Amino acid sequence: MGAKVYFIKGDSYARYALDPDPGTVEYVKSIGANWGSMAVRGFDRGIDAAVNDGAGYVYFYQAGTYVRYDIAANNISDLVGEPPYPWPLTDGWSNFLTGTGFENYIDGALDVGDGTCWFFHDDMCLRGDASSGIITGPDPIASLAPSLADAGLGFDIDDAVRLPNGKAYLFKEDMYVRADPLTLTVDSGYPLKTADEWVGWPSTFTPRDFDAVWINPNHP
């Protein structure tokens, strides 16, 4: 069936099939009724960001907490011998989130593709991983990724996702940009209106102001 992108707003999500190009929205469903124990853990609404770690898990961020969701099992995946999710952000990434402001909430997260992630918070961003800590930042988006700021994404990015073509797609309000996931350099010709390039949206789920975006690149 190919890769699926999940756009989250409120307590619902739209599943977007990328193939055949340009793709289309397949359906809109409730998070709480379809994604395991997300409702029980308080993550059926109000999600701030989401990122697929490439190892079969999606991390959903809400305020200063997060859960780890097992895609294949369609459920939150607790660690044996550890307290159940949600956990404070600093429990998972204490070596590079504590004291940065990012521990309070994350606006967006982006899998770079090399084992690291970009995190966005207000007008700031940083790149790091749990083992090695901060690699880049935290610094203003306008400083680390000036073309993002020039395109209107220098503050309050809704969320971001890396697609199978290797490009990063970052969303804000009713627009998006395509960029290099490592440098966050925006490709020429962007921003574009999301509604013009991503099609098939129902009237009940307009393509703007997404809470979070994530991808299942290997949907069966």
mmCIF file with all atom_site columns, C-alpha atoms in Angstrom:
data_model
loop_
_atom_site.group_PDB
_atom_site.id
_atom_site.type_symbol
_atom_site.label_atom_id
_atom_site.label_alt_id
_atom_site.label_comp_id
_atom_site.label_asym_id
_atom_site.label_entity_id
_atom_site.label_seq_id
_atom_site.pdbx_PDB_ins_code
_atom_site.Cartn_x
_atom_site.Cartn_y
_atom_site.Cartn_z
_atom_site.occupancy
_atom_site.B_iso_or_equiv
_atom_site.pdbx_formal_charge
_atom_site.auth_seq_id
_atom_site.auth_comp_id
_atom_site.auth_asym_id
_atom_site.auth_atom_id
_atom_site.pdbx_PDB_model_num
ATOM 1   C CA . MET A 1 1   ? 0.000   0.000  0.000  1.00 0.00 ? 1   MET A CA 1
ATOM 2   C CA . GLY A 1 2   ? 3.001   2.313  0.270  1.00 0.00 ? 2   GLY A CA 1
ATOM 3   C CA . ALA A 1 3   ? 3.912   5.130  2.640  1.00 0.00 ? 3   ALA A CA 1
ATOM 4   C CA . LYS A 1 4   ? 1.213   6.863  4.659  1.00 0.00 ? 4   LYS A CA 1
ATOM 5   C CA . VAL A 1 5   ? 1.453   10.291 6.251  1.00 0.00 ? 5   VAL A CA 1
ATOM 6   C CA . TYR A 1 6   ? -0.662  11.017 9.321  1.00 0.00 ? 6   TYR A CA 1
ATOM 7   C CA . PHE A 1 7   ? -1.816  14.588 9.904  1.00 0.00 ? 7   PHE A CA 1
ATOM 8   C CA . ILE A 1 8   ? -3.143  15.241 13.419 1.00 0.00 ? 8   ILE A CA 1
ATOM 9   C CA . LYS A 1 9   ? -5.579  17.972 14.462 1.00 0.00 ? 9   LYS A CA 1
ATOM 10  C CA . GLY A 1 10  ? -7.337  17.949 17.808 1.00 0.00 ? 10  GLY A CA 1
ATOM 11  C CA . ASP A 1 11  ? -8.650  14.453 18.525 1.00 0.00 ? 11  ASP A CA 1
ATOM 12  C CA . SER A 1 12  ? -8.552  13.285 14.888 1.00 0.00 ? 12  SER A CA 1
ATOM 13  C CA . TYR A 1 13  ? -6.087  12.340 12.187 1.00 0.00 ? 13  TYR A CA 1
ATOM 14  C CA . ALA A 1 14  ? -6.173  12.233 8.411  1.00 0.00 ? 14  ALA A CA 1
ATOM 15  C CA . ARG A 1 15  ? -4.291  9.398  6.702  1.00 0.00 ? 15  ARG A CA 1
ATOM 16  C CA . TYR A 1 16  ? -2.683  10.534 3.478  1.00 0.00 ? 16  TYR A CA 1
ATOM 17  C CA . ALA A 1 17  ? -1.546  8.026  0.844  1.00 0.00 ? 17  ALA A CA 1
ATOM 18  C CA . LEU A 1 18  ? 1.500   9.296  -1.025 1.00 0.00 ? 18  LEU A CA 1
ATOM 19  C CA . ASP A 1 19  ? 1.029   6.972  -4.009 1.00 0.00 ? 19  ASP A CA 1
ATOM 20  C CA . PRO A 1 20  ? 0.073   7.461  -6.734 1.00 0.00 ? 20  PRO A CA 1
ATOM 21  C CA . ASP A 1 21  ? 1.417   11.001 -6.962 1.00 0.00 ? 21  ASP A CA 1
ATOM 22  C CA . PRO A 1 22  ? 0.175   13.504 -5.806 1.00 0.00 ? 22  PRO A CA 1
ATOM 23  C CA . GLY A 1 23  ? -1.580  11.225 -3.330 1.00 0.00 ? 23  GLY A CA 1
ATOM 24  C CA . THR A 1 24  ? -4.806  11.821 -1.477 1.00 0.00 ? 24  THR A CA 1
ATOM 25  C CA . VAL A 1 25  ? -6.498  11.722 1.923  1.00 0.00 ? 25  VAL A CA 1
ATOM 26  C CA . GLU A 1 26  ? -7.860  8.214  2.462  1.00 0.00 ? 26  GLU A CA 1
ATOM 27  C CA . TYR A 1 27  ? -9.902  8.917  5.564  1.00 0.00 ? 27  TYR A CA 1
ATOM 28  C CA . VAL A 1 28  ? -10.237 10.892 8.789  1.00 0.00 ? 28  VAL A CA 1
ATOM 29  C CA . LYS A 1 29  ? -10.581 8.977  12.061 1.00 0.00 ? 29  LYS A CA 1
ATOM 30  C CA . SER A 1 30  ? -10.510 9.436  15.828 1.00 0.00 ? 30  SER A CA 1
ATOM 31  C CA . ILE A 1 31  ? -7.171  8.982  17.598 1.00 0.00 ? 31  ILE A CA 1
ATOM 32  C CA . GLY A 1 32  ? -8.767  7.580  20.740 1.00 0.00 ? 32  GLY A CA 1
ATOM 33  C CA . ALA A 1 33  ? -10.858 5.002  18.914 1.00 0.00 ? 33  ALA A CA 1
ATOM 34  C CA . ASN A 1 34  ? -8.086  3.701  16.666 1.00 0.00 ? 34  ASN A CA 1
ATOM 35  C CA . TRP A 1 35  ? -4.643  4.071  18.231 1.00 0.00 ? 35  TRP A CA 1
ATOM 36  C CA . GLY A 1 36  ? -4.402  1.608  21.113 1.00 0.00 ? 36  GLY A CA 1
ATOM 37  C CA . SER A 1 37  ? -4.222  3.096  24.596 1.00 0.00 ? 37  SER A CA 1
ATOM 38  C CA . MET A 1 38  ? -3.585  6.680  23.507 1.00 0.00 ? 38  MET A CA 1
ATOM 39  C CA . ALA A 1 39  ? -6.857  7.821  25.124 1.00 0.00 ? 39  ALA A CA 1
ATOM 40  C CA . VAL A 1 40  ? -6.112  6.000  28.380 1.00 0.00 ? 40  VAL A CA 1
ATOM 41  C CA . ARG A 1 41  ? -2.749  7.769  28.586 1.00 0.00 ? 41  ARG A CA 1
ATOM 42  C CA . GLY A 1 42  ? -4.250  11.168 27.767 1.00 0.00 ? 42  GLY A CA 1
ATOM 43  C CA . PHE A 1 43  ? -2.746  11.389 24.279 1.00 0.00 ? 43  PHE A CA 1
ATOM 44  C CA . ASP A 1 44  ? -5.920  11.227 22.204 1.00 0.00 ? 44  ASP A CA 1
ATOM 45  C CA . ARG A 1 45  ? -5.844  15.019 21.741 1.00 0.00 ? 45  ARG A CA 1
ATOM 46  C CA . GLY A 1 46  ? -3.541  17.954 22.326 1.00 0.00 ? 46  GLY A CA 1
ATOM 47  C CA . ILE A 1 47  ? -0.492  16.348 20.691 1.00 0.00 ? 47  ILE A CA 1
ATOM 48  C CA . ASP A 1 48  ? 2.210   18.921 19.931 1.00 0.00 ? 48  ASP A CA 1
ATOM 49  C CA . ALA A 1 49  ? 4.570   16.929 17.701 1.00 0.00 ? 49  ALA A CA 1
ATOM 50  C CA . ALA A 1 50  ? 5.348   13.441 16.451 1.00 0.00 ? 50  ALA A CA 1
ATOM 51  C CA . VAL A 1 51  ? 8.348   11.710 14.901 1.00 0.00 ? 51  VAL A CA 1
ATOM 52  C CA . ASN A 1 52  ? 8.993   8.195  13.599 1.00 0.00 ? 52  ASN A CA 1
ATOM 53  C CA . ASP A 1 53  ? 12.365  6.987  14.922 1.00 0.00 ? 53  ASP A CA 1
ATOM 54  C CA . GLY A 1 54  ? 12.899  4.568  12.028 1.00 0.00 ? 54  GLY A CA 1
ATOM 55  C CA . ALA A 1 55  ? 12.933  1.565  14.361 1.00 0.00 ? 55  ALA A CA 1
ATOM 56  C CA . GLY A 1 56  ? 9.201   0.900  14.420 1.00 0.00 ? 56  GLY A CA 1
ATOM 57  C CA . TYR A 1 57  ? 8.217   3.497  16.987 1.00 0.00 ? 57  TYR A CA 1
ATOM 58  C CA . VAL A 1 58  ? 6.576   6.915  16.874 1.00 0.00 ? 58  VAL A CA 1
ATOM 59  C CA . TYR A 1 59  ? 7.226   9.386  19.662 1.00 0.00 ? 59  TYR A CA 1
ATOM 60  C CA . PHE A 1 60  ? 4.275   11.634 20.432 1.00 0.00 ? 60  PHE A CA 1
ATOM 61  C CA . TYR A 1 61  ? 4.979   14.825 22.383 1.00 0.00 ? 61  TYR A CA 1
ATOM 62  C CA . GLN A 1 62  ? 2.458   16.692 24.508 1.00 0.00 ? 62  GLN A CA 1
ATOM 63  C CA . ALA A 1 63  ? 3.392   19.648 26.705 1.00 0.00 ? 63  ALA A CA 1
ATOM 64  C CA . GLY A 1 64  ? 6.409   18.421 28.690 1.00 0.00 ? 64  GLY A CA 1
ATOM 65  C CA . THR A 1 65  ? 5.717   14.719 28.256 1.00 0.00 ? 65  THR A CA 1
ATOM 66  C CA . TYR A 1 66  ? 5.894   11.994 25.618 1.00 0.00 ? 66  TYR A CA 1
ATOM 67  C CA . VAL A 1 67  ? 4.858   8.430  24.832 1.00 0.00 ? 67  VAL A CA 1
ATOM 68  C CA . ARG A 1 68  ? 6.454   5.761  22.641 1.00 0.00 ? 68  ARG A CA 1
ATOM 69  C CA . TYR A 1 69  ? 3.989   4.155  20.235 1.00 0.00 ? 69  TYR A CA 1
ATOM 70  C CA . ASP A 1 70  ? 4.656   0.778  18.599 1.00 0.00 ? 70  ASP A CA 1
ATOM 71  C CA . ILE A 1 71  ? 3.399   1.005  15.002 1.00 0.00 ? 71  ILE A CA 1
ATOM 72  C CA . ALA A 1 72  ? 3.085   -2.757 14.425 1.00 0.00 ? 72  ALA A CA 1
ATOM 73  C CA . ALA A 1 73  ? 1.335   -3.392 17.732 1.00 0.00 ? 73  ALA A CA 1
ATOM 74  C CA . ASN A 1 74  ? -0.851  -0.280 17.361 1.00 0.00 ? 74  ASN A CA 1
ATOM 75  C CA . ASN A 1 75  ? -0.288  0.597  20.996 1.00 0.00 ? 75  ASN A CA 1
ATOM 76  C CA . ILE A 1 76  ? 1.876   2.546  23.391 1.00 0.00 ? 76  ILE A CA 1
ATOM 77  C CA . SER A 1 77  ? 4.960   0.478  24.133 1.00 0.00 ? 77  SER A CA 1
ATOM 78  C CA . ASP A 1 78  ? 6.065   0.624  27.770 1.00 0.00 ? 78  ASP A CA 1
ATOM 79  C CA . LEU A 1 79  ? 9.575   -0.466 28.713 1.00 0.00 ? 79  LEU A CA 1
ATOM 80  C CA . VAL A 1 80  ? 9.847   -3.559 30.875 1.00 0.00 ? 80  VAL A CA 1
ATOM 81  C CA . GLY A 1 81  ? 10.753  -2.661 34.439 1.00 0.00 ? 81  GLY A CA 1
ATOM 82  C CA . GLU A 1 82  ? 10.129  1.048  33.898 1.00 0.00 ? 82  GLU A CA 1
ATOM 83  C CA . PRO A 1 83  ? 7.149   3.250  34.814 1.00 0.00 ? 83  PRO A CA 1
ATOM 84  C CA . PRO A 1 84  ? 4.424   3.392  32.147 1.00 0.00 ? 84  PRO A CA 1
ATOM 85  C CA . TYR A 1 85  ? 4.274   6.251  29.678 1.00 0.00 ? 85  TYR A CA 1
ATOM 86  C CA . PRO A 1 86  ? 3.829   9.203  29.497 1.00 0.00 ? 86  PRO A CA 1
ATOM 87  C CA . TRP A 1 87  ? 7.262   10.289 30.704 1.00 0.00 ? 87  TRP A CA 1
ATOM 88  C CA . PRO A 1 88  ? 8.635   13.801 31.184 1.00 0.00 ? 88  PRO A CA 1
ATOM 89  C CA . LEU A 1 89  ? 10.721  14.858 28.195 1.00 0.00 ? 89  LEU A CA 1
ATOM 90  C CA . THR A 1 90  ? 13.760  15.130 30.425 1.00 0.00 ? 90  THR A CA 1
ATOM 91  C CA . ASP A 1 91  ? 13.526  11.415 31.318 1.00 0.00 ? 91  ASP A CA 1
ATOM 92  C CA . GLY A 1 92  ? 14.318  10.474 27.745 1.00 0.00 ? 92  GLY A CA 1
ATOM 93  C CA . TRP A 1 93  ? 16.566  13.337 26.665 1.00 0.00 ? 93  TRP A CA 1
ATOM 94  C CA . SER A 1 94  ? 17.917  14.843 29.872 1.00 0.00 ? 94  SER A CA 1
ATOM 95  C CA . ASN A 1 95  ? 21.380  15.336 28.438 1.00 0.00 ? 95  ASN A CA 1
ATOM 96  C CA . PHE A 1 96  ? 20.260  17.867 25.861 1.00 0.00 ? 96  PHE A CA 1
ATOM 97  C CA . LEU A 1 97  ? 16.774  19.114 26.705 1.00 0.00 ? 97  LEU A CA 1
ATOM 98  C CA . THR A 1 98  ? 17.126  20.064 30.362 1.00 0.00 ? 98  THR A CA 1
ATOM 99  C CA . GLY A 1 99  ? 17.526  23.793 30.808 1.00 0.00 ? 99  GLY A CA 1
ATOM 100 C CA . THR A 1 100 ? 16.951  24.700 27.159 1.00 0.00 ? 100 THR A CA 1
ATOM 101 C CA . GLY A 1 101 ? 13.223  25.520 27.348 1.00 0.00 ? 101 GLY A CA 1
ATOM 102 C CA . PHE A 1 102 ? 12.534  22.559 25.076 1.00 0.00 ? 102 PHE A CA 1
ATOM 103 C CA . GLU A 1 103 ? 11.758  20.437 28.138 1.00 0.00 ? 103 GLU A CA 1
ATOM 104 C CA . ASN A 1 104 ? 8.508   22.380 28.603 1.00 0.00 ? 104 ASN A CA 1
ATOM 105 C CA . TYR A 1 105 ? 7.064   21.685 25.153 1.00 0.00 ? 105 TYR A CA 1
ATOM 106 C CA . ILE A 1 106 ? 8.112   20.985 21.573 1.00 0.00 ? 106 ILE A CA 1
ATOM 107 C CA . ASP A 1 107 ? 6.402   22.587 18.593 1.00 0.00 ? 107 ASP A CA 1
ATOM 108 C CA . GLY A 1 108 ? 7.782   20.108 16.069 1.00 0.00 ? 108 GLY A CA 1
ATOM 109 C CA . ALA A 1 109 ? 10.264  17.305 15.583 1.00 0.00 ? 109 ALA A CA 1
ATOM 110 C CA . LEU A 1 110 ? 12.021  16.083 12.445 1.00 0.00 ? 110 LEU A CA 1
ATOM 111 C CA . ASP A 1 111 ? 13.884  12.827 11.837 1.00 0.00 ? 111 ASP A CA 1
ATOM 112 C CA . VAL A 1 112 ? 17.035  13.805 9.929  1.00 0.00 ? 112 VAL A CA 1
ATOM 113 C CA . GLY A 1 113 ? 17.675  10.279 8.668  1.00 0.00 ? 113 GLY A CA 1
ATOM 114 C CA . ASP A 1 114 ? 21.082  9.808  10.289 1.00 0.00 ? 114 ASP A CA 1
ATOM 115 C CA . GLY A 1 115 ? 19.849  8.894  13.764 1.00 0.00 ? 115 GLY A CA 1
ATOM 116 C CA . THR A 1 116 ? 19.442  12.488 14.911 1.00 0.00 ? 116 THR A CA 1
ATOM 117 C CA . CYS A 1 117 ? 16.416  14.748 15.172 1.00 0.00 ? 117 CYS A CA 1
ATOM 118 C CA . TRP A 1 118 ? 15.661  18.418 14.907 1.00 0.00 ? 118 TRP A CA 1
ATOM 119 C CA . PHE A 1 119 ? 13.447  19.813 17.657 1.00 0.00 ? 119 PHE A CA 1
ATOM 120 C CA . PHE A 1 120 ? 11.614  23.131 17.302 1.00 0.00 ? 120 PHE A CA 1
ATOM 121 C CA . HIS A 1 121 ? 10.470  25.349 20.182 1.00 0.00 ? 121 HIS A CA 1
ATOM 122 C CA . ASP A 1 122 ? 9.056   28.831 19.558 1.00 0.00 ? 122 ASP A CA 1
ATOM 123 C CA . ASP A 1 123 ? 11.753  30.525 17.438 1.00 0.00 ? 123 ASP A CA 1
ATOM 124 C CA . MET A 1 124 ? 14.505  28.105 18.460 1.00 0.00 ? 124 MET A CA 1
ATOM 125 C CA . CYS A 1 125 ? 15.775  24.797 17.136 1.00 0.00 ? 125 CYS A CA 1
ATOM 126 C CA . LEU A 1 126 ? 18.373  22.205 18.052 1.00 0.00 ? 126 LEU A CA 1
ATOM 127 C CA . ARG A 1 127 ? 19.614  18.918 16.621 1.00 0.00 ? 127 ARG A CA 1
ATOM 128 C CA . GLY A 1 128 ? 20.716  16.037 18.776 1.00 0.00 ? 128 GLY A CA 1
ATOM 129 C CA . ASP A 1 129 ? 20.172  12.473 19.912 1.00 0.00 ? 129 ASP A CA 1
ATOM 130 C CA . ALA A 1 130 ? 19.750  10.757 23.247 1.00 0.00 ? 130 ALA A CA 1
ATOM 131 C CA . SER A 1 131 ? 23.226  9.240  23.297 1.00 0.00 ? 131 SER A CA 1
ATOM 132 C CA . SER A 1 132 ? 25.487  12.071 22.123 1.00 0.00 ? 132 SER A CA 1
ATOM 133 C CA . GLY A 1 133 ? 23.409  15.044 23.241 1.00 0.00 ? 133 GLY A CA 1
ATOM 134 C CA . ILE A 1 134 ? 23.251  18.357 21.401 1.00 0.00 ? 134 ILE A CA 1
ATOM 135 C CA . ILE A 1 135 ? 24.926  18.424 18.004 1.00 0.00 ? 135 ILE A CA 1
ATOM 136 C CA . THR A 1 136 ? 23.664  21.808 16.815 1.00 0.00 ? 136 THR A CA 1
ATOM 137 C CA . GLY A 1 137 ? 22.062  24.634 18.809 1.00 0.00 ? 137 GLY A CA 1
ATOM 138 C CA . PRO A 1 138 ? 19.910  25.529 20.542 1.00 0.00 ? 138 PRO A CA 1
ATOM 139 C CA . ASP A 1 139 ? 19.859  28.723 18.526 1.00 0.00 ? 139 ASP A CA 1
ATOM 140 C CA . PRO A 1 140 ? 17.249  30.837 16.751 1.00 0.00 ? 140 PRO A CA 1
ATOM 141 C CA . ILE A 1 141 ? 15.807  29.272 13.614 1.00 0.00 ? 141 ILE A CA 1
ATOM 142 C CA . ALA A 1 142 ? 16.701  32.492 11.831 1.00 0.00 ? 142 ALA A CA 1
ATOM 143 C CA . SER A 1 143 ? 20.354  31.868 12.688 1.00 0.00 ? 143 SER A CA 1
ATOM 144 C CA . LEU A 1 144 ? 20.644  28.132 12.028 1.00 0.00 ? 144 LEU A CA 1
ATOM 145 C CA . ALA A 1 145 ? 18.181  27.988 9.142  1.00 0.00 ? 145 ALA A CA 1
ATOM 146 C CA . PRO A 1 146 ? 17.783  31.484 7.698  1.00 0.00 ? 146 PRO A CA 1
ATOM 147 C CA . SER A 1 147 ? 15.943  30.263 4.600  1.00 0.00 ? 147 SER A CA 1
ATOM 148 C CA . LEU A 1 148 ? 13.281  28.747 6.870  1.00 0.00 ? 148 LEU A CA 1
ATOM 149 C CA . ALA A 1 149 ? 12.791  32.105 8.548  1.00 0.00 ? 149 ALA A CA 1
ATOM 150 C CA . ASP A 1 150 ? 12.733  33.861 5.181  1.00 0.00 ? 150 ASP A CA 1
ATOM 151 C CA . ALA A 1 151 ? 9.962   31.479 4.096  1.00 0.00 ? 151 ALA A CA 1
ATOM 152 C CA . GLY A 1 152 ? 7.868   32.403 7.138  1.00 0.00 ? 152 GLY A CA 1
ATOM 153 C CA . LEU A 1 153 ? 8.751   29.413 9.327  1.00 0.00 ? 153 LEU A CA 1
ATOM 154 C CA . GLY A 1 154 ? 10.985  31.144 11.809 1.00 0.00 ? 154 GLY A CA 1
ATOM 155 C CA . PHE A 1 155 ? 8.536   30.802 14.691 1.00 0.00 ? 155 PHE A CA 1
ATOM 156 C CA . ASP A 1 156 ? 5.940   28.266 15.892 1.00 0.00 ? 156 ASP A CA 1
ATOM 157 C CA . ILE A 1 157 ? 6.437   25.565 13.252 1.00 0.00 ? 157 ILE A CA 1
ATOM 158 C CA . ASP A 1 158 ? 3.438   23.214 13.369 1.00 0.00 ? 158 ASP A CA 1
ATOM 159 C CA . ASP A 1 159 ? 5.471   20.067 12.684 1.00 0.00 ? 159 ASP A CA 1
ATOM 160 C CA . ALA A 1 160 ? 7.741   18.419 10.139 1.00 0.00 ? 160 ALA A CA 1
ATOM 161 C CA . VAL A 1 161 ? 8.235   15.052 8.462  1.00 0.00 ? 161 VAL A CA 1
ATOM 162 C CA . ARG A 1 162 ? 10.871  13.419 6.249  1.00 0.00 ? 162 ARG A CA 1
ATOM 163 C CA . LEU A 1 163 ? 9.372   11.618 3.246  1.00 0.00 ? 163 LEU A CA 1
ATOM 164 C CA . PRO A 1 164 ? 10.793  8.637  1.314  1.00 0.00 ? 164 PRO A CA 1
ATOM 165 C CA . ASN A 1 165 ? 12.271  11.013 -1.277 1.00 0.00 ? 165 ASN A CA 1
ATOM 166 C CA . GLY A 1 166 ? 14.723  12.121 1.417  1.00 0.00 ? 166 GLY A CA 1
ATOM 167 C CA . LYS A 1 167 ? 13.273  15.614 1.713  1.00 0.00 ? 167 LYS A CA 1
ATOM 168 C CA . ALA A 1 168 ? 11.909  17.297 4.828  1.00 0.00 ? 168 ALA A CA 1
ATOM 169 C CA . TYR A 1 169 ? 8.470   18.900 4.724  1.00 0.00 ? 169 TYR A CA 1
ATOM 170 C CA . LEU A 1 170 ? 7.769   21.540 7.348  1.00 0.00 ? 170 LEU A CA 1
ATOM 171 C CA . PHE A 1 171 ? 4.257   22.868 7.938  1.00 0.00 ? 171 PHE A CA 1
ATOM 172 C CA . LYS A 1 172 ? 2.954   26.098 9.402  1.00 0.00 ? 172 LYS A CA 1
ATOM 173 C CA . GLU A 1 173 ? -0.605  27.431 9.248  1.00 0.00 ? 173 GLU A CA 1
ATOM 174 C CA . ASP A 1 174 ? -1.781  26.864 5.641  1.00 0.00 ? 174 ASP A CA 1
ATOM 175 C CA . MET A 1 175 ? 1.638   26.559 3.989  1.00 0.00 ? 175 MET A CA 1
ATOM 176 C CA . TYR A 1 176 ? 4.625   24.242 3.835  1.00 0.00 ? 176 TYR A CA 1
ATOM 177 C CA . VAL A 1 177 ? 8.188   24.133 2.592  1.00 0.00 ? 177 VAL A CA 1
ATOM 178 C CA . ARG A 1 178 ? 10.426  21.388 1.260  1.00 0.00 ? 178 ARG A CA 1
ATOM 179 C CA . ALA A 1 179 ? 13.940  21.397 2.662  1.00 0.00 ? 179 ALA A CA 1
ATOM 180 C CA . ASP A 1 180 ? 17.145  19.464 3.173  1.00 0.00 ? 180 ASP A CA 1
ATOM 181 C CA . PRO A 1 181 ? 16.643  17.561 6.457  1.00 0.00 ? 181 PRO A CA 1
ATOM 182 C CA . LEU A 1 182 ? 20.247  18.022 7.596  1.00 0.00 ? 182 LEU A CA 1
ATOM 183 C CA . THR A 1 183 ? 20.751  21.721 6.894  1.00 0.00 ? 183 THR A CA 1
ATOM 184 C CA . LEU A 1 184 ? 17.084  22.856 6.843  1.00 0.00 ? 184 LEU A CA 1
ATOM 185 C CA . THR A 1 185 ? 17.856  24.771 3.653  1.00 0.00 ? 185 THR A CA 1
ATOM 186 C CA . VAL A 1 186 ? 14.561  25.437 1.854  1.00 0.00 ? 186 VAL A CA 1
ATOM 187 C CA . ASP A 1 187 ? 14.269  24.402 -1.794 1.00 0.00 ? 187 ASP A CA 1
ATOM 188 C CA . SER A 1 188 ? 13.611  27.059 -4.403 1.00 0.00 ? 188 SER A CA 1
ATOM 189 C CA . GLY A 1 189 ? 9.967   27.884 -5.068 1.00 0.00 ? 189 GLY A CA 1
ATOM 190 C CA . TYR A 1 190 ? 8.684   27.432 -1.517 1.00 0.00 ? 190 TYR A CA 1
ATOM 191 C CA . PRO A 1 191 ? 6.575   28.079 0.508  1.00 0.00 ? 191 PRO A CA 1
ATOM 192 C CA . LEU A 1 192 ? 3.482   26.686 -1.178 1.00 0.00 ? 192 LEU A CA 1
ATOM 193 C CA . LYS A 1 193 ? -0.097  26.365 -0.028 1.00 0.00 ? 193 LYS A CA 1
ATOM 194 C CA . THR A 1 194 ? -0.697  22.938 1.478  1.00 0.00 ? 194 THR A CA 1
ATOM 195 C CA . ALA A 1 195 ? -4.157  22.735 -0.071 1.00 0.00 ? 195 ALA A CA 1
ATOM 196 C CA . ASP A 1 196 ? -2.732  23.279 -3.547 1.00 0.00 ? 196 ASP A CA 1
ATOM 197 C CA . GLU A 1 197 ? -0.206  20.447 -3.430 1.00 0.00 ? 197 GLU A CA 1
ATOM 198 C CA . TRP A 1 198 ? -1.690  17.947 -0.963 1.00 0.00 ? 198 TRP A CA 1
ATOM 199 C CA . VAL A 1 199 ? -5.156  17.009 -2.217 1.00 0.00 ? 199 VAL A CA 1
ATOM 200 C CA . GLY A 1 200 ? -8.351  15.262 -1.210 1.00 0.00 ? 200 GLY A CA 1
ATOM 201 C CA . TRP A 1 201 ? -9.083  16.973 2.109  1.00 0.00 ? 201 TRP A CA 1
ATOM 202 C CA . PRO A 1 202 ? -12.657 16.742 3.438  1.00 0.00 ? 202 PRO A CA 1
ATOM 203 C CA . SER A 1 203 ? -14.398 19.869 4.655  1.00 0.00 ? 203 SER A CA 1
ATOM 204 C CA . THR A 1 204 ? -14.213 18.546 8.229  1.00 0.00 ? 204 THR A CA 1
ATOM 205 C CA . PHE A 1 205 ? -10.401 18.442 8.176  1.00 0.00 ? 205 PHE A CA 1
ATOM 206 C CA . THR A 1 206 ? -8.921  21.450 6.432  1.00 0.00 ? 206 THR A CA 1
ATOM 207 C CA . PRO A 1 207 ? -5.218  21.336 5.477  1.00 0.00 ? 207 PRO A CA 1
ATOM 208 C CA . ARG A 1 208 ? -3.890  23.947 7.884  1.00 0.00 ? 208 ARG A CA 1
ATOM 209 C CA . ASP A 1 209 ? -2.807  24.387 11.498 1.00 0.00 ? 209 ASP A CA 1
ATOM 210 C CA . PHE A 1 210 ? -1.795  20.766 12.001 1.00 0.00 ? 210 PHE A CA 1
ATOM 211 C CA . ASP A 1 211 ? -0.881  19.748 15.536 1.00 0.00 ? 211 ASP A CA 1
ATOM 212 C CA . ALA A 1 212 ? 1.529   17.030 14.425 1.00 0.00 ? 212 ALA A CA 1
ATOM 213 C CA . VAL A 1 213 ? 2.616   15.058 11.357 1.00 0.00 ? 213 VAL A CA 1
ATOM 214 C CA . TRP A 1 214 ? 4.278   11.644 11.135 1.00 0.00 ? 214 TRP A CA 1
ATOM 215 C CA . ILE A 1 215 ? 4.920   8.958  8.537  1.00 0.00 ? 215 ILE A CA 1
ATOM 216 C CA . ASN A 1 216 ? 4.704   5.193  8.314  1.00 0.00 ? 216 ASN A CA 1
ATOM 217 C CA . PRO A 1 217 ? 7.022   4.655  5.324  1.00 0.00 ? 217 PRO A CA 1
ATOM 218 C CA . ASN A 1 218 ? 6.495   0.885  5.181  1.00 0.00 ? 218 ASN A CA 1
ATOM 219 C CA . HIS A 1 219 ? 2.748   0.524  5.512  1.00 0.00 ? 219 HIS A CA 1
ATOM 220 C CA . PRO A 1 220 ? 1.769   -3.051 4.529  1.00 0.00 ? 220 PRO A CA 1
#
